[in-house]
Amino acid sequence: MSRHRNVRGYNYDEDFEDDDVYGQSVEDDYCISPSTAAQFIYSRRDKPAAFAEPLEEEYGYEGTEDTAGYFTTNHQLSGVDRGKSRDSQSARMESEIVRKVTKMTVSGKKQSMGFEVPCAIAEENGHVNTPQKGLLAEDASVTSGVLEAVSKSALSPQIVQVSEEQNMVPTPVKKSSKTKPQIDVKAELEKRQGGKQLLNLVVIGHVDAGKSTLMGHLLYLLGNVNKRTMHKYEQESKKAGKASFAYAWVLDETGEERERGVTMDVGMTKFETKTKVITLMDAPGHKDFIPNMITGAAQADVAILVVDASRGEFEAGFETGGQTREHGLLVRSLGVTQLAVAVNKMDQVNWQQERFQEIISKLGQFLKQAGFKESDVAYIPTSGLGGENLVTRGQSDELAKWYKGKCLLEQIDSFKPPQRSVDKPFRLCVADVFKDQGSGFCVTGKIEAGYVQVGERLLAMPPNETCTAKGITLHDEPVDWAAAGDHVSLTLTGMDIIKINVGCVFCDPKEPIKVCTRFRARILIFNIEVPITKGFPVLLHYQTVSEPATIRRLLSVLHKSTGEVTKKKPKFLTKGQNALIELQTQRPVALELYKDFKELGRFMLRYGGSTIAAGVITEV
């Protein structure tokens, strides 16, 4: 076997005798007759002229014919050329190239310059090569002087004229493509959703409160998951010994999430109610994955807080160190004002009204402290596994006795959608970056403000690179444009994927977002063990970024309700205080002031695995 030949001890000299030189031709070994050799083996020395001539015969004139064919429409031809135009197809191809050429050549420039560049372009665009060869050969011929007379008389005046014409023609076209974005986005938005409003919903709560199961069952009851898939999940989860996780698998798609029975990343799907189109984000409840949960909550307008009604479980999630509190604080600090509390697993306590009331009283007090208005919070008893009170009002007798309110779907439907800042300049925070098939790469995220169209130039900050939006997909369907509030994935070209990472912001090149490493902010401090001092290290969570930062200066302590300065230059900050501080990040981050962009002006500070403060950016 040749693969196992002993390479190290091999004597190569036996292979190559002295008379065998590397550069020698193989003729003597294979007995090729000299005439065949002459036919097939190309030698530059032998006949340079003979090779150049056929090229010019084959291609040199073809180029001029084709251009001629293209220009016949313009009726500017000499009689000779008009006779030549015959091959309309190649002419069409040539015309495409010539168009490119004329765009690239300024009318006064040297011909050959224009012809060299577009060949590369034509190749990229997958044009057939003959016309290019034609062009190149013409180049060669212009220099070699064989075709000089023809090409000069026929081509150069035309190219100059055409490039002038082209220069005159495309300007209005360009303008119209620029004026195209001035569509009435609001009217289009109404049209696109069939009058349905868009709402981004995040599902939060303590680990194992049943968030994924609840939402998976809701999607199944709404018909977003077909019976076959559901049956498959049921079988698979039984095999894995987790029969009760079947509905959760609708949203927990990765193997690891299913294996551990914990949501780790934000699962995203969409469904429709009577009056709304809902983008559903299933956030992880485990405290190890809070950064992912912040990313999800930062993109949401409204939230469902799922709590576990069974004895001991609710208390575990609600007492200190539980995620119910932290998630509640987080979504409030990230600007979510409307909340539905789904009291899940009510079937385990036999739908007792007392237990429901007890949970409401505990949670209500806390949510009020967190800053939710009582009118904006609704409590709904549900059972995620049994599917009670999700899509239709509760059927079970125990529940129907005392609960007359809405079911979960009706509650979601009754949320008020927030004001979308469509009129502001475009902003999109990158939540994920991946390589797509074909050229370019994809970024996904929520458009926070403004709108984007296919073909627009976008600026990415902090890398400060521009690129073009080649395609936009919304819920896996390609669209021509998207506006504030949409979760989109953009296909981008003209930029290196290495430069983009999660947390970059795409914006309008005319009105770029600010980028800085130091900024001032007003923060509200939650329950903390250690007082905050100057030089305190924190983790800054802003939209989809998590960036290490330090507190550089403590400027002043503010009064909670009025915002007046109560103390200047404090030595430290303790829990519950409102303060002005200056933060410094390790790398530049793209930020907006709270007063300009409410959505983009909020951030969270975390330390040692718990959230210590929430804040808004006051100056950069």
XYZ file of C-alpha atoms in Angstrom:
620
model
C 0.000 0.000 0.000
C 1.403 3.278 -1.051
C 0.088 5.044 2.027
C 2.240 3.059 4.394
C 5.470 3.423 2.494
C 8.419 4.137 4.762
C 8.960 7.797 4.024
C 11.771 8.536 6.413
C 14.198 5.829 5.276
C 13.344 6.210 1.620
C 16.205 6.802 -0.781
C 14.950 9.326 -3.266
C 18.112 9.247 -5.395
C 17.066 5.924 -6.874
C 13.983 7.557 -8.333
C 15.682 10.416 -10.050
C 18.730 9.429 -12.085
C 21.228 12.132 -12.899
C 20.036 12.733 -16.426
C 16.465 13.464 -15.230
C 16.160 17.179 -14.606
C 12.977 18.592 -13.052
C 12.323 21.140 -15.747
C 12.601 18.665 -18.586
C 9.518 17.862 -20.638
C 7.996 14.408 -20.480
C 8.184 13.830 -24.225
C 10.965 11.190 -24.237
C 9.150 9.002 -21.700
C 5.785 8.994 -23.417
C 6.845 8.975 -27.085
C 4.817 11.931 -28.329
C 5.581 12.826 -31.901
C 7.132 16.258 -32.283
C 4.168 17.455 -34.359
C 1.678 16.579 -31.602
C 3.950 18.207 -29.094
C 4.072 21.344 -31.168
C 0.305 21.330 -31.324
C -0.334 20.941 -27.603
C 2.658 22.303 -25.763
C 2.635 26.049 -25.660
C 5.946 27.850 -25.698
C 6.124 31.607 -25.402
C 9.419 31.818 -27.296
C 8.232 30.066 -30.391
C 5.375 32.159 -31.649
C 4.230 35.178 -29.715
C 2.887 36.880 -32.814
C 0.949 33.870 -33.984
C -0.848 33.759 -30.673
C -1.728 37.390 -30.547
C -3.261 37.472 -33.981
C -5.964 34.841 -33.567
C -7.018 36.531 -30.390
C -7.605 39.709 -32.202
C -9.370 37.888 -35.021
C -11.617 36.032 -32.631
C -12.341 38.654 -30.063
C -11.023 41.982 -31.138
C -13.816 42.776 -33.511
C -16.419 41.042 -31.450
C -16.167 43.710 -28.838
C -16.744 46.450 -31.331
C -19.600 44.554 -32.937
C -21.270 44.132 -29.622
C -20.846 47.692 -28.626
C -22.120 48.555 -32.037
C -25.120 46.336 -31.474
C -25.734 48.151 -28.239
C -25.435 51.539 -29.758
C -27.649 50.940 -32.787
C -30.531 52.021 -30.625
C -28.864 55.391 -30.233
C -28.533 55.874 -34.035
C -25.063 57.317 -33.766
C -23.192 54.753 -35.833
C -20.923 54.843 -38.801
C -22.173 52.645 -41.674
C -19.475 50.044 -41.148
C -20.529 49.335 -37.607
C -24.224 49.274 -38.358
C -23.618 46.392 -40.690
C -21.846 44.511 -38.011
C -24.559 44.469 -35.332
C -25.986 41.012 -35.532
C -25.603 39.102 -32.286
C -28.276 40.626 -30.078
C -27.724 38.405 -27.100
C -24.049 39.094 -26.723
C -24.904 42.703 -27.394
C -27.211 42.653 -24.435
C -24.501 41.262 -22.260
C -22.044 43.712 -23.635
C -24.503 46.483 -22.897
C -24.588 45.464 -19.264
C -20.843 45.657 -19.097
C -20.709 48.888 -21.044
C -23.223 50.351 -18.654
C -20.952 49.416 -15.812
C -18.009 50.803 -17.701
C -19.689 54.042 -18.469
C -20.682 54.468 -14.887
C -17.126 53.891 -13.831
C -15.341 55.904 -16.510
C -15.489 59.615 -16.204
C -16.024 60.838 -19.725
C -12.576 62.341 -20.101
C -10.511 59.447 -18.716
C -8.276 57.085 -20.631
C -10.165 54.194 -22.149
C -8.116 51.331 -20.844
C -8.666 52.474 -17.241
C -12.381 52.026 -17.496
C -12.067 48.670 -19.107
C -9.833 47.101 -16.537
C -12.025 47.636 -13.498
C -15.399 46.360 -14.672
C -14.043 43.053 -15.831
C -13.609 42.099 -12.229
C -17.100 43.326 -11.510
C -18.533 41.418 -14.409
C -16.848 38.288 -13.191
C -18.301 38.763 -9.760
C -21.740 39.165 -11.175
C -21.306 35.924 -13.029
C -21.374 37.237 -16.568
C -19.996 34.989 -19.282
C -16.405 35.742 -20.044
C -16.395 36.301 -23.786
C -17.298 39.971 -23.737
C -14.645 40.574 -21.125
C -12.059 38.899 -23.278
C -13.273 41.068 -26.032
C -12.710 44.124 -23.964
C -9.313 42.995 -22.810
C -8.297 42.106 -26.316
C -9.418 45.503 -27.482
C -7.203 46.933 -24.844
C -4.362 44.867 -26.050
C -5.115 45.796 -29.599
C -5.308 49.475 -28.848
C -1.860 49.238 -27.366
C -0.477 46.879 -29.975
C -1.666 49.143 -32.735
C -3.325 46.485 -34.912
C -6.872 47.602 -34.349
C -6.093 51.172 -33.511
C -7.943 52.754 -36.373
C -11.155 50.774 -35.966
C -11.391 50.989 -32.240
C -10.551 54.640 -32.062
C -12.979 55.698 -34.739
C -15.794 53.486 -33.560
C -15.333 53.374 -29.824
C -13.858 56.388 -28.207
C -16.324 59.018 -29.390
C -19.170 56.689 -28.525
C -17.847 55.912 -25.111
C -17.402 59.535 -24.364
C -20.846 60.365 -25.652
C -22.489 57.484 -23.898
C -20.764 58.145 -20.621
C -21.966 61.690 -20.844
C -25.460 60.476 -21.624
C -25.264 57.945 -18.856
C -24.045 60.576 -16.508
C -27.033 62.630 -17.438
C -29.489 59.753 -17.240
C -28.817 57.999 -13.923
C -28.873 61.050 -11.701
C -32.663 61.322 -11.608
C -32.858 57.563 -11.151
C -30.570 57.806 -8.165
C -32.651 60.590 -6.754
C -35.794 58.566 -7.099
C -34.158 55.668 -5.279
C -33.292 58.088 -2.496
C -36.768 59.562 -2.424
C -38.253 56.055 -2.297
C -37.614 55.782 1.464
C -39.972 58.683 2.015
C -42.884 56.274 1.961
C -45.483 56.919 4.564
C -44.163 54.321 6.961
C -47.068 54.584 9.366
C -49.619 53.938 6.648
C -47.501 51.056 5.346
C -47.239 49.625 8.862
C -51.014 49.638 9.199
C -51.343 48.060 5.774
C -48.757 45.352 6.414
C -50.216 44.096 9.651
C -53.751 44.201 8.337
C -54.494 46.831 10.947
C -52.934 44.592 13.621
C -50.463 46.249 15.953
C -47.067 44.816 16.718
C -46.147 43.883 20.260
C -42.936 42.414 21.677
C -43.647 40.192 24.647
C -41.093 38.693 27.013
C -41.883 35.827 29.384
C -39.970 35.998 32.662
C -40.005 34.376 36.069
C -38.128 32.117 38.464
C -36.423 29.006 37.147
C -38.883 26.098 36.802
C -41.952 28.300 37.156
C -43.141 26.758 33.889
C -42.510 29.603 31.432
C -41.582 27.492 28.415
C -44.314 24.936 29.045
C -46.920 27.656 29.458
C -45.956 29.397 26.224
C -45.406 26.161 24.328
C -48.895 25.011 25.245
C -50.321 28.410 24.305
C -48.672 28.193 20.864
C -49.965 24.649 20.455
C -53.526 25.653 21.352
C -53.314 28.549 18.898
C -52.321 26.112 16.163
C -48.795 27.477 15.675
C -47.391 24.028 16.368
C -48.970 21.226 14.382
C -50.141 17.990 15.972
C -47.477 15.884 14.305
C -44.624 17.933 15.745
C -46.276 17.964 19.141
C -46.673 14.198 19.052
C -43.001 13.862 18.141
C -42.000 16.041 21.106
C -44.208 14.010 23.423
C -42.607 10.764 22.306
C -39.078 12.150 22.509
C -39.576 13.719 25.921
C -41.033 10.436 27.241
C -37.942 8.632 25.981
C -35.742 11.168 27.733
C -37.739 10.602 30.925
C -39.194 14.123 30.878
C -42.752 13.600 29.774
C -43.920 16.863 31.330
C -41.408 18.855 29.269
C -43.088 18.151 25.929
C -44.584 21.635 25.568
C -41.414 23.330 26.751
C -39.573 21.739 23.848
C -41.561 23.890 21.461
C -39.425 26.824 22.609
C -36.316 25.095 24.006
C -34.840 23.908 20.761
C -31.194 23.092 21.514
C -30.119 19.696 22.787
C -28.508 21.066 25.911
C -31.613 23.012 26.932
C -33.735 19.901 26.507
C -31.272 17.708 28.326
C -31.003 19.972 31.349
C -34.632 21.009 31.279
C -33.639 24.671 31.587
C -34.076 27.463 29.068
C -30.671 28.999 28.395
C -31.052 31.357 25.482
C -33.966 33.582 24.512
C -36.332 31.573 22.313
C -38.234 33.672 19.776
C -41.473 32.968 17.916
C -44.434 34.908 16.668
C -48.162 34.388 16.964
C -51.264 36.441 16.270
C -54.216 37.369 18.451
C -57.407 39.085 17.347
C -55.890 42.559 17.245
C -52.116 42.090 17.579
C -49.098 40.434 16.057
C -47.002 39.216 18.973
C -43.285 38.500 18.925
C -42.809 36.145 21.835
C -39.486 35.913 23.648
C -39.030 33.133 26.150
C -36.374 34.322 28.597
C -34.307 31.982 30.771
C -35.163 31.966 34.467
C -31.957 30.485 35.815
C -29.747 33.060 37.458
C -26.685 31.915 35.491
C -28.327 33.105 32.311
C -29.518 36.497 33.460
C -27.403 38.326 30.850
C -29.419 36.491 28.165
C -32.612 37.393 29.971
C -31.607 41.076 30.007
C -30.995 40.897 26.261
C -34.499 39.528 25.780
C -36.161 41.967 28.151
C -34.388 44.928 26.568
C -36.185 44.134 23.316
C -39.644 43.812 24.856
C -42.604 46.180 25.210
C -44.673 44.142 27.661
C -43.966 41.170 29.914
C -45.609 38.111 31.396
C -44.258 37.241 34.819
C -44.824 33.553 35.505
C -44.919 32.490 39.147
C -45.299 29.030 40.544
C -48.365 28.655 42.767
C -47.368 25.403 44.453
C -46.453 25.647 48.126
C -42.832 26.478 48.811
C -42.029 27.078 45.145
C -43.507 30.570 45.020
C -41.740 31.501 48.231
C -38.406 30.170 46.917
C -38.709 32.288 43.805
C -39.905 35.356 45.641
C -37.663 35.525 48.693
C -34.226 37.080 48.452
C -32.071 35.368 45.884
C -35.120 34.230 43.930
C -35.467 35.294 40.328
C -39.059 36.519 40.546
C -37.946 39.710 42.280
C -34.902 40.287 40.166
C -36.739 39.744 36.900
C -39.517 42.058 38.009
C -37.015 44.806 38.802
C -35.102 44.200 35.595
C -38.012 44.487 33.204
C -39.263 47.598 34.988
C -35.842 49.212 34.757
C -35.649 48.304 31.078
C -38.791 50.273 30.386
C -41.536 47.641 30.455
C -44.597 49.208 32.071
C -47.359 46.641 31.457
C -47.215 43.281 33.127
C -49.395 40.199 33.236
C -48.726 37.868 36.131
C -49.539 34.293 35.189
C -49.973 32.363 38.423
C -49.010 28.993 36.975
C -49.477 25.424 38.261
C -52.735 26.396 39.984
C -53.983 22.858 39.353
C -51.459 21.631 41.927
C -53.162 23.633 44.667
C -56.634 22.657 43.348
C -57.331 26.193 42.101
C -57.669 27.557 45.653
C -58.741 31.169 45.713
C -56.941 31.796 49.037
C -53.595 30.763 47.590
C -54.195 33.008 44.549
C -55.070 35.985 46.773
C -52.040 35.367 48.965
C -49.723 35.441 45.968
C -51.416 38.562 44.610
C -51.005 40.453 47.875
C -47.306 39.564 48.189
C -46.472 40.285 44.577
C -48.651 43.377 44.330
C -46.794 45.141 47.085
C -43.430 44.319 45.552
C -44.405 45.302 42.005
C -45.735 48.604 43.277
C -42.352 49.285 44.879
C -40.658 48.300 41.652
C -42.610 51.049 39.910
C -45.493 49.282 38.167
C -48.881 50.989 38.344
C -51.603 48.783 39.774
C -53.780 49.437 36.748
C -51.057 48.061 34.454
C -50.683 44.725 36.234
C -53.127 41.855 35.716
C -53.170 38.513 37.563
C -54.323 35.365 35.811
C -54.541 31.867 37.296
C -53.324 29.304 34.745
C -52.069 25.780 34.307
C -49.358 25.471 31.667
C -49.341 21.692 31.519
C -53.115 21.255 31.642
C -53.710 24.208 29.316
C -56.365 25.747 31.572
C -57.291 29.405 31.153
C -54.729 29.981 28.384
C -56.753 30.479 25.218
C -60.278 30.028 26.528
C -61.616 30.963 29.944
C -61.185 28.384 32.687
C -63.316 25.274 32.175
C -62.688 23.565 35.510
C -65.409 24.017 38.134
C -63.051 24.989 40.943
C -61.737 27.887 38.923
C -64.990 28.995 37.361
C -66.521 29.334 40.843
C -64.453 32.353 41.801
C -62.513 33.563 38.773
C -64.445 35.602 36.234
C -61.551 37.526 34.640
C -59.775 37.222 31.336
C -57.776 34.259 30.112
C -54.109 34.712 29.236
C -54.648 35.256 25.527
C -57.318 37.918 26.107
C -54.968 39.660 28.508
C -52.141 39.647 25.966
C -54.595 40.996 23.430
C -55.604 43.853 25.705
C -52.040 45.211 26.179
C -51.590 48.702 24.812
C -48.781 48.875 22.255
C -46.199 51.586 23.029
C -45.435 54.572 20.820
C -42.949 53.578 18.145
C -40.338 56.150 17.239
C -40.545 55.663 13.478
C -39.685 59.314 12.776
C -36.337 59.197 14.561
C -33.104 58.170 12.817
C -32.580 54.441 12.308
C -31.162 52.383 15.193
C -30.780 48.614 15.432
C -29.012 46.784 18.261
C -27.337 43.580 17.160
C -28.493 40.563 19.156
C -26.811 37.909 17.029
C -24.346 37.705 14.136
C -23.995 34.720 11.842
C -22.704 33.803 8.401
C -25.403 33.146 5.882
C -25.273 31.156 2.657
C -24.005 33.292 -0.162
C -22.222 36.562 0.163
C -22.352 38.817 3.196
C -23.542 37.907 6.674
C -26.642 38.307 8.803
C -27.318 40.262 11.956
C -30.507 39.968 13.957
C -31.979 42.400 16.434
C -34.853 44.689 17.166
C -35.174 47.984 15.350
C -35.396 50.489 18.196
C -36.124 53.561 16.108
C -36.570 54.644 12.506
C -36.897 52.256 9.574
C -34.652 50.510 7.075
C -35.056 49.516 3.436
C -33.280 47.061 1.192
C -30.309 48.725 -0.457
C -29.802 51.437 2.165
C -26.343 52.281 3.453
C -25.953 51.684 7.182
C -23.245 52.666 9.608
C -22.131 50.228 12.302
C -20.830 51.672 15.542
C -18.398 51.307 17.452
C -16.375 49.810 14.534
C -17.436 52.822 12.444
C -17.833 50.864 9.209
C -20.463 51.330 6.541
C -22.249 48.544 4.733
C -25.315 47.936 2.595
C -28.497 46.184 3.659
C -28.891 43.565 0.952
C -31.927 41.832 2.353
C -34.338 42.098 5.279
C -36.245 39.163 6.722
C -39.031 39.548 9.249
C -40.228 36.321 10.922
C -38.436 34.300 8.215
C -40.190 36.103 5.385
C -38.216 38.447 3.122
C -39.532 42.021 3.128
C -38.465 45.260 1.441
C -38.493 47.417 4.536
C -38.949 47.218 8.280
C -39.700 49.830 10.932
C -39.277 50.427 14.657
C -40.422 47.543 16.842
C -39.743 44.796 14.291
C -37.416 41.910 15.013
C -35.512 41.539 11.801
C -32.480 39.854 10.405
C -30.516 41.964 7.941
C -28.208 40.518 5.314
C -25.285 42.900 4.965
C -22.551 43.242 2.379
C -19.499 45.422 2.005
C -18.129 44.792 5.463
C -16.075 42.226 7.329
C -17.973 39.980 9.746
C -15.031 40.039 12.178
C -15.655 43.695 12.955
C -19.234 43.171 14.049
C -20.036 41.662 17.402
C -23.125 41.419 19.540
C -23.918 44.832 20.952
C -22.948 46.878 17.929
C -25.538 49.399 16.827
C -26.447 49.973 13.199
C -27.527 53.506 12.498
C -28.186 56.055 9.804
C -24.815 57.312 8.437
C -26.187 60.873 8.378
C -27.141 60.791 12.070
C -24.760 58.376 13.749
C -25.085 57.173 17.313
C -22.622 58.474 19.914
C -19.696 56.260 20.876
C -17.750 56.765 24.073
C -15.938 55.094 26.946
C -16.999 57.543 29.689
C -20.492 58.797 30.358
C -22.598 60.217 33.150
C -25.752 58.578 34.318
C -28.441 58.759 36.920
C -28.850 55.472 38.746
C -31.222 53.928 41.240
C -29.547 51.453 43.560
C -31.329 48.208 44.479
C -30.647 46.019 47.489
C -26.884 45.713 47.766
C -24.654 44.117 50.345
C -21.568 46.292 49.809
C -21.820 50.080 49.472
C -20.739 51.455 46.109
C -17.548 53.518 46.202
C -15.306 55.202 43.656
C -13.511 52.659 41.443
C -16.195 50.004 42.059
C -16.092 47.351 39.266
C -19.444 46.524 37.662
C -20.808 44.791 34.606
C -22.729 47.196 32.390
C -25.709 45.657 30.596
C -26.960 47.929 27.877
C -29.376 46.585 25.266
C -27.506 43.510 24.035
C -24.049 44.538 25.316
C -22.490 43.370 28.514
C -19.324 45.314 29.110
C -17.040 45.502 32.161
C -16.972 49.021 33.592
C -15.813 50.901 36.648
C -17.479 53.712 38.526
C -15.075 56.614 38.059
C -16.738 59.342 40.107
C -19.673 59.701 42.446
C -21.049 63.127 41.563
C -24.089 63.627 43.762
C -26.956 61.993 45.595
C -30.393 63.024 44.351
C -33.763 63.247 46.051
C -35.926 60.315 44.950
C -39.055 62.129 43.895
C -37.931 65.669 43.045
C -34.497 64.892 41.626
C -32.819 67.714 43.562
C -29.227 67.318 44.680
C -29.214 66.423 48.370
C -25.511 65.770 48.758
C -22.542 66.583 46.542
C -19.570 64.266 46.037
C -20.682 61.466 48.365
C -18.031 59.017 49.582
C -20.254 55.984 48.968
C -23.748 55.006 47.901
C -26.052 52.607 49.737
C -29.243 50.784 48.829
C -32.284 52.678 47.659
C -30.343 55.835 46.788
C -30.724 57.839 43.644
C -27.403 59.228 42.392
C -25.468 60.812 39.559
C -22.296 58.926 38.691
C -19.655 58.768 35.991
C -18.911 55.380 34.449
C -15.962 54.286 32.364
C -16.049 51.203 30.136
C -13.063 49.220 28.930
C -14.027 49.349 25.268
C -16.050 52.021 23.476
C -19.817 51.462 23.510
C -22.486 53.068 21.350
C -24.948 54.945 23.559
C -27.838 57.368 23.274
C -29.049 59.873 25.818
C -32.242 58.981 27.626
C -33.887 62.263 26.676
C -33.338 61.613 22.934
C -34.083 57.882 22.784
C -35.913 56.425 25.744
C -35.399 52.871 24.449
C -31.666 53.308 24.070
C -30.951 55.378 27.157
C -31.423 52.704 29.821
C -28.882 50.319 31.290
C -28.351 47.920 34.198
C -25.378 47.447 36.497
C -24.603 44.008 37.889
C -22.008 42.875 40.368
C -21.195 39.423 41.692
C -24.117 37.727 39.933
C -26.855 40.079 41.083
C -28.303 43.294 39.735
C -27.233 46.231 41.870
C -28.586 49.245 39.986
C -30.534 50.501 37.002
C -29.881 53.806 35.339
C -30.451 56.220 32.492
C -27.740 57.992 30.528
C -27.726 61.753 31.084
C -24.607 62.906 29.239
C -21.942 61.330 27.098
